Coordinates of C-alpha atoms in Angstrom, one line a residue:
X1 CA 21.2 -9.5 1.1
X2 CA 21.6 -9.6 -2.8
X3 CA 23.1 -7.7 -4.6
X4 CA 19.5 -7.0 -6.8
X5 CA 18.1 -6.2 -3.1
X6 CA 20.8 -3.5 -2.6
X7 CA 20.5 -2.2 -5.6
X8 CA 16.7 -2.0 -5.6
X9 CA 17.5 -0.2 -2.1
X10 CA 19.7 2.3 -3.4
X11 CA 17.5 3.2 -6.1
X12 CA 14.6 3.5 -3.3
X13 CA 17.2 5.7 -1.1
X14 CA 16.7 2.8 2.0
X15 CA 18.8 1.2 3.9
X16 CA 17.1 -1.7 4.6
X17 CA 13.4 -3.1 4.1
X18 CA 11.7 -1.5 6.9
X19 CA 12.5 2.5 6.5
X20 CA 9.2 3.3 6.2
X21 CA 9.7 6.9 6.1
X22 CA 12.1 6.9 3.0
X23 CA 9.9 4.5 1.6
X24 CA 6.9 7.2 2.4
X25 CA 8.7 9.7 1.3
X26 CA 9.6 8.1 -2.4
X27 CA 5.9 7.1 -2.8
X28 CA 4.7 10.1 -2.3
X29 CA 7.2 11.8 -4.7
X30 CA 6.5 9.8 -7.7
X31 CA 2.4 10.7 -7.3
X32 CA 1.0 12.8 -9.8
X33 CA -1.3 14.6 -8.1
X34 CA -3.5 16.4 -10.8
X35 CA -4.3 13.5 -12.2
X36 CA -5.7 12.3 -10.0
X37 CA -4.9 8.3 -9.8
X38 CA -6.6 5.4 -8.0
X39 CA -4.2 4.3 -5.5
X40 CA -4.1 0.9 -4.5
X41 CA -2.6 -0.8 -1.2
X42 CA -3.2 -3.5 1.4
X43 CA -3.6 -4.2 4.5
X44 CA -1.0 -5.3 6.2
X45 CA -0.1 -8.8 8.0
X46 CA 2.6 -10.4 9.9
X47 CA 5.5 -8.3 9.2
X48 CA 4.5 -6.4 6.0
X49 CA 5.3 -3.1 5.8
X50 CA 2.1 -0.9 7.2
X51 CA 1.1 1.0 4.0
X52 CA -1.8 2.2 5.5
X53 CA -0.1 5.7 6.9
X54 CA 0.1 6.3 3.1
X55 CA -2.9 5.2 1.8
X56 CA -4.8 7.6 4.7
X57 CA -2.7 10.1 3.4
X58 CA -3.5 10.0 -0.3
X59 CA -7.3 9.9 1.3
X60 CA -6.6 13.3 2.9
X61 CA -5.6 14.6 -0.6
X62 CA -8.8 13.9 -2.5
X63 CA -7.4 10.4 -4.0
X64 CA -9.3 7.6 -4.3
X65 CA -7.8 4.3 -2.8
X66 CA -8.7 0.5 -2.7
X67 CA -7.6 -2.5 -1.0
X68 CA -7.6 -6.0 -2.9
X69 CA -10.4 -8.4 -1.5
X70 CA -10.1 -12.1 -2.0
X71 CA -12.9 -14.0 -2.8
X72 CA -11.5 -17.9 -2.7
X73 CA -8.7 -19.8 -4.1
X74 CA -8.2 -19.8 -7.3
X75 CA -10.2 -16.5 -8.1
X76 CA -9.6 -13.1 -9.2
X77 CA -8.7 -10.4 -6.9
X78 CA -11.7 -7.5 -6.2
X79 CA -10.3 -4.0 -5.5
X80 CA -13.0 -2.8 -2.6
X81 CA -12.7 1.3 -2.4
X82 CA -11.4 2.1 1.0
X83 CA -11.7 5.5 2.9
X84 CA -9.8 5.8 6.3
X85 CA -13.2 5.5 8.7
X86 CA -14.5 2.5 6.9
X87 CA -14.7 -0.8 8.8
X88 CA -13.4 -3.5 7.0
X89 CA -14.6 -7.1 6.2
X90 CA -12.4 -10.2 6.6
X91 CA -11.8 -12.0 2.8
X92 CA -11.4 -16.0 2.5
X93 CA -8.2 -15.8 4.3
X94 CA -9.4 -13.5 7.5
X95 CA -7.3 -10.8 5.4
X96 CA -9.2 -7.2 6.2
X97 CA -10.4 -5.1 2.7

């Protein structure tokens, strides 16, 4: 591990890259609720970390959330707004949004 991964780590109170609950737990902190912000995550592949726990979480609280949608190489990412009971639709790269 670096030393830039440590330190982002440290600052991020984690030990290593897959403490999701510290990682939960940080995110979570730095929302301001009463304003109300768009919240935008992804869904996760391989060995990403599962944000979706979070995102269904800021969904419970009356926030609005999105997942990026690609369209084709070389093109813009479209944010698609995602509720928790939606069922999703495979982009370009069979990635759900």
């Amino acid at each position: 591990m670096t030393s830039k991964e440590i330190m982002r780590n440290e600052q991020w109170g984690i030990n290593h890259l897959g403490n999701w609950d510290a990682i939960f737990a940080k995110l979570v902190s730095l929302i301001n609720w009463q304003a109300k912000p768009v919240i935008a995550g992804y869904y996760p592949i391989s060995n990403e970390i599962d944000d979706l726990p979070f995102l269904m979480h800021c969904h419970a609280q009356g926030l609005s959330c999105c997942l990026p949608f690609i369209t084709g190489a070389a093109r813009p990412l479209i944010f698609k707004k995602w509720q928790s009971h939606d069922v999703l639709e495979k982009g370009v790269y069979g990635i759900p949004a």
